Amino acid sequence: PTMGGWMVEYLTWHWIFLINLPVGLIGCYAVWKFIPDLRGTERTRFDSLGFLLFGAAMILITIAMEGLGELHLPHLRVMLLLFGGMACLAAYWLRAGHTEKPLFAPSLFKTRTFAVGILGNLFARLGSGALPFLVPLLLQVALGYSPSQAGMSMLPLAAAAMIAKWVARPL
């Protein structure tokens, strides 16, 4: 966040996307170097149709949600996208119930703890995932911080997240 704030203030906002390049390259190298190949000898068939249905559902629903906000699409188009996404999701659900190795097995959701855990995780991730995007906006737009000041103000949040991950690992 701090480097992003500095880049926005002294370069342009376009440069903040380049931060992902070295981090991604280091991550790819670490995976290649340290993660063992644990693939077994048994191969199962990939559910291509299920993948396409589920992917289409996610894309259509996402575009519909964006259409209401940023894209300013007509309401009829948004409703058609949403209906198409829900239809693809229903088709996936029906297919997953009748195929031997579905992408995501619907039977998992019959376990109450799994279903509640997934739902809770959804809301937790929505909340925590929004913080790095919304707090800098609040600091800049509502409180008048410069981009670099907003980035510096995000340091405690980033440090706390790293410490929490380190402390929670043994748990």
PDB file of C-alpha atoms in Angstrom:
ATOM      1  CA  PRO A   1       0.000   0.000   0.000  1.00  0.00           C
ATOM      2  CA  THR A   2       2.791   2.427   0.828  1.00  0.00           C
ATOM      3  CA  MET A   3       4.653   1.880  -2.420  1.00  0.00           C
ATOM      4  CA  GLY A   4       1.365   2.103  -4.331  1.00  0.00           C
ATOM      5  CA  GLY A   5       0.563   5.437  -2.679  1.00  0.00           C
ATOM      6  CA  TRP A   6       4.019   6.769  -3.500  1.00  0.00           C
ATOM      7  CA  MET A   7       3.739   5.628  -7.136  1.00  0.00           C
ATOM      8  CA  VAL A   8       0.305   7.227  -7.556  1.00  0.00           C
ATOM      9  CA  GLU A   9       1.529  10.520  -6.139  1.00  0.00           C
ATOM     10  CA  TYR A  10       4.878  10.802  -7.918  1.00  0.00           C
ATOM     11  CA  LEU A  11       4.378   8.761 -11.107  1.00  0.00           C
ATOM     12  CA  THR A  12       0.853   7.917 -12.304  1.00  0.00           C
ATOM     13  CA  TRP A  13      -1.747   5.436 -11.079  1.00  0.00           C
ATOM     14  CA  HIS A  14      -1.003   3.193 -14.072  1.00  0.00           C
ATOM     15  CA  TRP A  15       2.329   2.160 -12.542  1.00  0.00           C
ATOM     16  CA  ILE A  16       0.764   0.481  -9.495  1.00  0.00           C
ATOM     17  CA  PHE A  17      -0.166  -2.525 -11.612  1.00  0.00           C
ATOM     18  CA  LEU A  18       3.529  -3.209 -12.248  1.00  0.00           C
ATOM     19  CA  ILE A  19       4.015  -4.023  -8.542  1.00  0.00           C
ATOM     20  CA  ASN A  20       2.453  -7.407  -9.271  1.00  0.00           C
ATOM     21  CA  LEU A  21       5.163  -8.400 -11.772  1.00  0.00           C
ATOM     22  CA  PRO A  22       8.119  -8.957  -9.416  1.00  0.00           C
ATOM     23  CA  VAL A  23       5.857 -10.415  -6.722  1.00  0.00           C
ATOM     24  CA  GLY A  24       4.333 -12.822  -9.251  1.00  0.00           C
ATOM     25  CA  LEU A  25       7.729 -13.822 -10.633  1.00  0.00           C
ATOM     26  CA  ILE A  26       9.102 -14.466  -7.136  1.00  0.00           C
ATOM     27  CA  GLY A  27       5.979 -16.498  -6.325  1.00  0.00           C
ATOM     28  CA  CYS A  28       6.316 -18.584  -9.497  1.00  0.00           C
ATOM     29  CA  TYR A  29       9.977 -19.261  -8.739  1.00  0.00           C
ATOM     30  CA  ALA A  30       9.159 -20.236  -5.129  1.00  0.00           C
ATOM     31  CA  VAL A  31       6.446 -22.650  -6.279  1.00  0.00           C
ATOM     32  CA  TRP A  32       8.763 -24.213  -8.850  1.00  0.00           C
ATOM     33  CA  LYS A  33      11.613 -24.501  -6.336  1.00  0.00           C
ATOM     34  CA  PHE A  34       9.883 -25.483  -3.073  1.00  0.00           C
ATOM     35  CA  ILE A  35       6.499 -27.111  -3.793  1.00  0.00           C
ATOM     36  CA  PRO A  36       6.827 -30.837  -4.467  1.00  0.00           C
ATOM     37  CA  ASP A  37       4.981 -32.483  -7.342  1.00  0.00           C
ATOM     38  CA  LEU A  38       2.383 -34.614  -5.550  1.00  0.00           C
ATOM     39  CA  ARG A  39       0.382 -35.766  -8.541  1.00  0.00           C
ATOM     40  CA  GLY A  40      -0.611 -39.392  -8.332  1.00  0.00           C
ATOM     41  CA  THR A  41      -0.630 -41.882 -11.155  1.00  0.00           C
ATOM     42  CA  GLU A  42      -4.428 -42.073 -11.308  1.00  0.00           C
ATOM     43  CA  ARG A  43      -5.890 -39.644 -13.817  1.00  0.00           C
ATOM     44  CA  THR A  44      -9.521 -38.571 -13.742  1.00  0.00           C
ATOM     45  CA  ARG A  45     -11.396 -36.945 -16.559  1.00  0.00           C
ATOM     46  CA  PHE A  46     -11.737 -33.154 -16.287  1.00  0.00           C
ATOM     47  CA  ASP A  47     -15.326 -31.904 -16.270  1.00  0.00           C
ATOM     48  CA  SER A  48     -14.960 -29.528 -19.243  1.00  0.00           C
ATOM     49  CA  LEU A  49     -18.673 -28.863 -19.686  1.00  0.00           C
ATOM     50  CA  GLY A  50     -19.084 -28.229 -15.963  1.00  0.00           C
ATOM     51  CA  PHE A  51     -16.110 -25.866 -16.061  1.00  0.00           C
ATOM     52  CA  LEU A  52     -17.608 -23.943 -18.991  1.00  0.00           C
ATOM     53  CA  LEU A  53     -21.053 -23.725 -17.365  1.00  0.00           C
ATOM     54  CA  PHE A  54     -19.676 -22.605 -13.998  1.00  0.00           C
ATOM     55  CA  GLY A  55     -17.245 -20.151 -15.627  1.00  0.00           C
ATOM     56  CA  ALA A  56     -19.984 -18.675 -17.822  1.00  0.00           C
ATOM     57  CA  ALA A  57     -22.216 -18.281 -14.762  1.00  0.00           C
ATOM     58  CA  MET A  58     -19.521 -16.403 -12.847  1.00  0.00           C
ATOM     59  CA  ILE A  59     -18.680 -14.171 -15.816  1.00  0.00           C
ATOM     60  CA  LEU A  60     -22.307 -13.308 -16.589  1.00  0.00           C
ATOM     61  CA  ILE A  61     -23.182 -12.591 -12.949  1.00  0.00           C
ATOM     62  CA  THR A  62     -20.051 -10.458 -12.516  1.00  0.00           C
ATOM     63  CA  ILE A  63     -20.801  -8.427 -15.658  1.00  0.00           C
ATOM     64  CA  ALA A  64     -24.393  -7.976 -14.469  1.00  0.00           C
ATOM     65  CA  MET A  65     -23.200  -6.616 -11.115  1.00  0.00           C
ATOM     66  CA  GLU A  66     -20.678  -4.336 -12.820  1.00  0.00           C
ATOM     67  CA  GLY A  67     -23.415  -3.281 -15.236  1.00  0.00           C
ATOM     68  CA  LEU A  68     -25.426  -1.856 -12.365  1.00  0.00           C
ATOM     69  CA  GLY A  69     -22.501   0.150 -11.009  1.00  0.00           C
ATOM     70  CA  GLU A  70     -19.616   1.100 -13.234  1.00  0.00           C
ATOM     71  CA  LEU A  71     -20.822   0.147 -16.708  1.00  0.00           C
ATOM     72  CA  HIS A  72     -24.233   1.847 -16.439  1.00  0.00           C
ATOM     73  CA  LEU A  73     -25.897  -0.795 -18.598  1.00  0.00           C
ATOM     74  CA  PRO A  74     -29.641  -0.626 -19.245  1.00  0.00           C
ATOM     75  CA  HIS A  75     -31.623  -2.539 -16.621  1.00  0.00           C
ATOM     76  CA  LEU A  76     -33.011  -4.967 -19.199  1.00  0.00           C
ATOM     77  CA  ARG A  77     -29.497  -5.968 -20.268  1.00  0.00           C
ATOM     78  CA  VAL A  78     -28.446  -6.391 -16.626  1.00  0.00           C
ATOM     79  CA  MET A  79     -31.485  -8.587 -15.967  1.00  0.00           C
ATOM     80  CA  LEU A  80     -30.737 -10.700 -19.053  1.00  0.00           C
ATOM     81  CA  LEU A  81     -27.110 -11.134 -17.965  1.00  0.00           C
ATOM     82  CA  LEU A  82     -28.212 -12.056 -14.453  1.00  0.00           C
ATOM     83  CA  PHE A  83     -30.820 -14.491 -15.753  1.00  0.00           C
ATOM     84  CA  GLY A  84     -28.264 -16.054 -18.119  1.00  0.00           C
ATOM     85  CA  GLY A  85     -25.771 -16.410 -15.270  1.00  0.00           C
ATOM     86  CA  MET A  86     -28.351 -18.007 -12.992  1.00  0.00           C
ATOM     87  CA  ALA A  87     -29.429 -20.348 -15.809  1.00  0.00           C
ATOM     88  CA  CYS A  88     -25.807 -21.441 -16.336  1.00  0.00           C
ATOM     89  CA  LEU A  89     -25.421 -21.952 -12.588  1.00  0.00           C
ATOM     90  CA  ALA A  90     -28.603 -24.053 -12.465  1.00  0.00           C
ATOM     91  CA  ALA A  91     -27.428 -26.076 -15.475  1.00  0.00           C
ATOM     92  CA  TYR A  92     -24.094 -26.658 -13.747  1.00  0.00           C
ATOM     93  CA  TRP A  93     -25.835 -27.744 -10.541  1.00  0.00           C
ATOM     94  CA  LEU A  94     -27.989 -30.235 -12.455  1.00  0.00           C
ATOM     95  CA  ARG A  95     -24.994 -31.557 -14.368  1.00  0.00           C
ATOM     96  CA  ALA A  96     -22.836 -31.819 -11.248  1.00  0.00           C
ATOM     97  CA  GLY A  97     -25.482 -33.973  -9.596  1.00  0.00           C
ATOM     98  CA  HIS A  98     -25.382 -36.497 -12.451  1.00  0.00           C
ATOM     99  CA  THR A  99     -21.711 -36.667 -13.399  1.00  0.00           C
ATOM    100  CA  GLU A 100     -19.170 -38.974 -11.779  1.00  0.00           C
ATOM    101  CA  LYS A 101     -16.426 -36.390 -11.078  1.00  0.00           C
ATOM    102  CA  PRO A 102     -17.931 -32.871 -11.030  1.00  0.00           C
ATOM    103  CA  LEU A 103     -15.834 -29.745 -10.708  1.00  0.00           C
ATOM    104  CA  PHE A 104     -17.497 -28.985  -7.334  1.00  0.00           C
ATOM    105  CA  ALA A 105     -19.618 -31.761  -5.857  1.00  0.00           C
ATOM    106  CA  PRO A 106     -23.045 -30.500  -4.696  1.00  0.00           C
ATOM    107  CA  SER A 107     -23.019 -33.219  -2.028  1.00  0.00           C
ATOM    108  CA  LEU A 108     -20.464 -31.141  -0.100  1.00  0.00           C
ATOM    109  CA  PHE A 109     -23.199 -28.622   0.701  1.00  0.00           C
ATOM    110  CA  LYS A 110     -25.289 -31.305   2.424  1.00  0.00           C
ATOM    111  CA  THR A 111     -22.795 -31.131   5.293  1.00  0.00           C
ATOM    112  CA  ARG A 112     -24.144 -28.273   7.386  1.00  0.00           C
ATOM    113  CA  THR A 113     -20.774 -27.214   8.812  1.00  0.00           C
ATOM    114  CA  PHE A 114     -19.289 -27.005   5.316  1.00  0.00           C
ATOM    115  CA  ALA A 115     -22.197 -24.940   3.971  1.00  0.00           C
ATOM    116  CA  VAL A 116     -22.172 -22.548   6.944  1.00  0.00           C
ATOM    117  CA  GLY A 117     -18.373 -22.304   6.767  1.00  0.00           C
ATOM    118  CA  ILE A 118     -18.464 -21.413   3.068  1.00  0.00           C
ATOM    119  CA  LEU A 119     -21.156 -18.784   3.647  1.00  0.00           C
ATOM    120  CA  GLY A 120     -19.283 -17.292   6.607  1.00  0.00           C
ATOM    121  CA  ASN A 121     -16.049 -17.306   4.630  1.00  0.00           C
ATOM    122  CA  LEU A 122     -17.792 -15.479   1.781  1.00  0.00           C
ATOM    123  CA  PHE A 123     -18.845 -12.603   4.028  1.00  0.00           C
ATOM    124  CA  ALA A 124     -15.513 -12.521   5.874  1.00  0.00           C
ATOM    125  CA  ARG A 125     -13.592 -12.358   2.597  1.00  0.00           C
ATOM    126  CA  LEU A 126     -15.900  -9.676   1.205  1.00  0.00           C
ATOM    127  CA  GLY A 127     -15.261  -7.544   4.277  1.00  0.00           C
ATOM    128  CA  SER A 128     -11.534  -8.092   4.636  1.00  0.00           C
ATOM    129  CA  GLY A 129     -10.951  -8.015   0.881  1.00  0.00           C
ATOM    130  CA  ALA A 130     -12.613  -4.615   0.583  1.00  0.00           C
ATOM    131  CA  LEU A 131     -10.440  -2.945   3.239  1.00  0.00           C
ATOM    132  CA  PRO A 132      -7.310  -2.375   1.108  1.00  0.00           C
ATOM    133  CA  PHE A 133      -9.463  -0.730  -1.572  1.00  0.00           C
ATOM    134  CA  LEU A 134     -11.958   1.247   0.492  1.00  0.00           C
ATOM    135  CA  VAL A 135      -9.758   2.601   3.297  1.00  0.00           C
ATOM    136  CA  PRO A 136      -7.377   4.475   0.927  1.00  0.00           C
ATOM    137  CA  LEU A 137     -10.422   5.952  -0.829  1.00  0.00           C
ATOM    138  CA  LEU A 138     -11.833   7.071   2.516  1.00  0.00           C
ATOM    139  CA  LEU A 139      -8.512   8.579   3.529  1.00  0.00           C
ATOM    140  CA  GLN A 140      -8.064  10.469   0.250  1.00  0.00           C
ATOM    141  CA  VAL A 141     -11.611  11.493  -0.660  1.00  0.00           C
ATOM    142  CA  ALA A 142     -13.195  12.068   2.744  1.00  0.00           C
ATOM    143  CA  LEU A 143     -10.189  13.013   4.873  1.00  0.00           C
ATOM    144  CA  GLY A 144      -8.044  14.790   2.263  1.00  0.00           C
ATOM    145  CA  TYR A 145      -4.919  12.630   2.558  1.00  0.00           C
ATOM    146  CA  SER A 146      -2.448  12.592  -0.312  1.00  0.00           C
ATOM    147  CA  PRO A 147      -1.903   9.198  -1.998  1.00  0.00           C
ATOM    148  CA  SER A 148       1.442   8.712  -0.231  1.00  0.00           C
ATOM    149  CA  GLN A 149      -0.062   9.673   3.152  1.00  0.00           C
ATOM    150  CA  ALA A 150      -2.891   7.202   2.579  1.00  0.00           C
ATOM    151  CA  GLY A 151      -0.344   4.533   1.673  1.00  0.00           C
ATOM    152  CA  MET A 152       1.671   5.223   4.841  1.00  0.00           C
ATOM    153  CA  SER A 153      -1.523   5.067   6.885  1.00  0.00           C
ATOM    154  CA  MET A 154      -2.137   1.573   5.523  1.00  0.00           C
ATOM    155  CA  LEU A 155       1.180   0.270   6.921  1.00  0.00           C
ATOM    156  CA  PRO A 156      -0.302  -0.740  10.317  1.00  0.00           C
ATOM    157  CA  LEU A 157      -3.053  -2.718   8.557  1.00  0.00           C
ATOM    158  CA  ALA A 158      -0.529  -4.552   6.375  1.00  0.00           C
ATOM    159  CA  ALA A 159       1.803  -5.195   9.330  1.00  0.00           C
ATOM    160  CA  ALA A 160      -1.067  -6.472  11.482  1.00  0.00           C
ATOM    161  CA  ALA A 161      -2.164  -8.843   8.710  1.00  0.00           C
ATOM    162  CA  MET A 162       1.363 -10.262   8.401  1.00  0.00           C
ATOM    163  CA  ILE A 163       1.730 -10.663  12.172  1.00  0.00           C
ATOM    164  CA  ALA A 164      -1.706 -12.289  12.459  1.00  0.00           C
ATOM    165  CA  LYS A 165      -0.819 -14.783   9.746  1.00  0.00           C
ATOM    166  CA  TRP A 166       2.433 -15.637  11.523  1.00  0.00           C
ATOM    167  CA  VAL A 167       0.749 -15.955  14.957  1.00  0.00           C
ATOM    168  CA  ALA A 168      -2.232 -17.940  13.635  1.00  0.00           C
ATOM    169  CA  ARG A 169      -0.126 -20.498  11.766  1.00  0.00           C
ATOM    170  CA  PRO A 170       0.470 -22.754  14.824  1.00  0.00           C
ATOM    171  CA  LEU A 171      -3.218 -22.637  15.680  1.00  0.00           C
TER     172      LEU A 171
END
